[in-house]
Amino acid sequence: MCDSSFYYLKIIIRKNYNILRNNKIDINQMIFNIIY
């Protein structure tokens, strides 16, 4: 995965981190779903 894609992925995680925590969604699972 190129650096730019990882950079945008981190932005997505940062924007949705609170929502993910509130919904008790596993962030690692989310990343896995995005990559694969």
C-alpha positions in Angstrom: 0.0 0.0 0.0 1.4 3.4 -1.0 2.1 6.1 1.6 -0.6 8.4 0.3 -3.3 5.6 0.8 -2.0 5.0 4.3 -2.2 8.8 5.0 -5.8 9.0 3.9 -6.6 5.9 5.8 -5.3 7.5 9.0 -7.4 10.6 8.3 -10.5 8.4 7.9 -9.8 6.6 11.2 -9.2 9.9 13.0 -12.4 11.4 11.8 -14.5 8.4 12.7 -12.6 7.3 15.9 -15.2 8.6 18.3 -18.1 7.2 16.3 -16.3 3.8 16.2 -15.7 3.9 19.9 -19.3 4.8 20.7 -20.5 2.0 18.6 -17.9 -0.4 20.0 -16.7 -1.3 16.6 -13.3 -2.9 16.4 -11.0 -0.5 14.6 -8.6 -3.3 13.5 -11.5 -5.1 11.9 -12.5 -1.9 10.1 -8.9 -1.6 8.7 -8.9 -5.2 7.7 -12.2 -4.7 5.8 -10.9 -1.6 4.0 -7.6 -3.2 3.0 -9.1 -6.6 2.0 
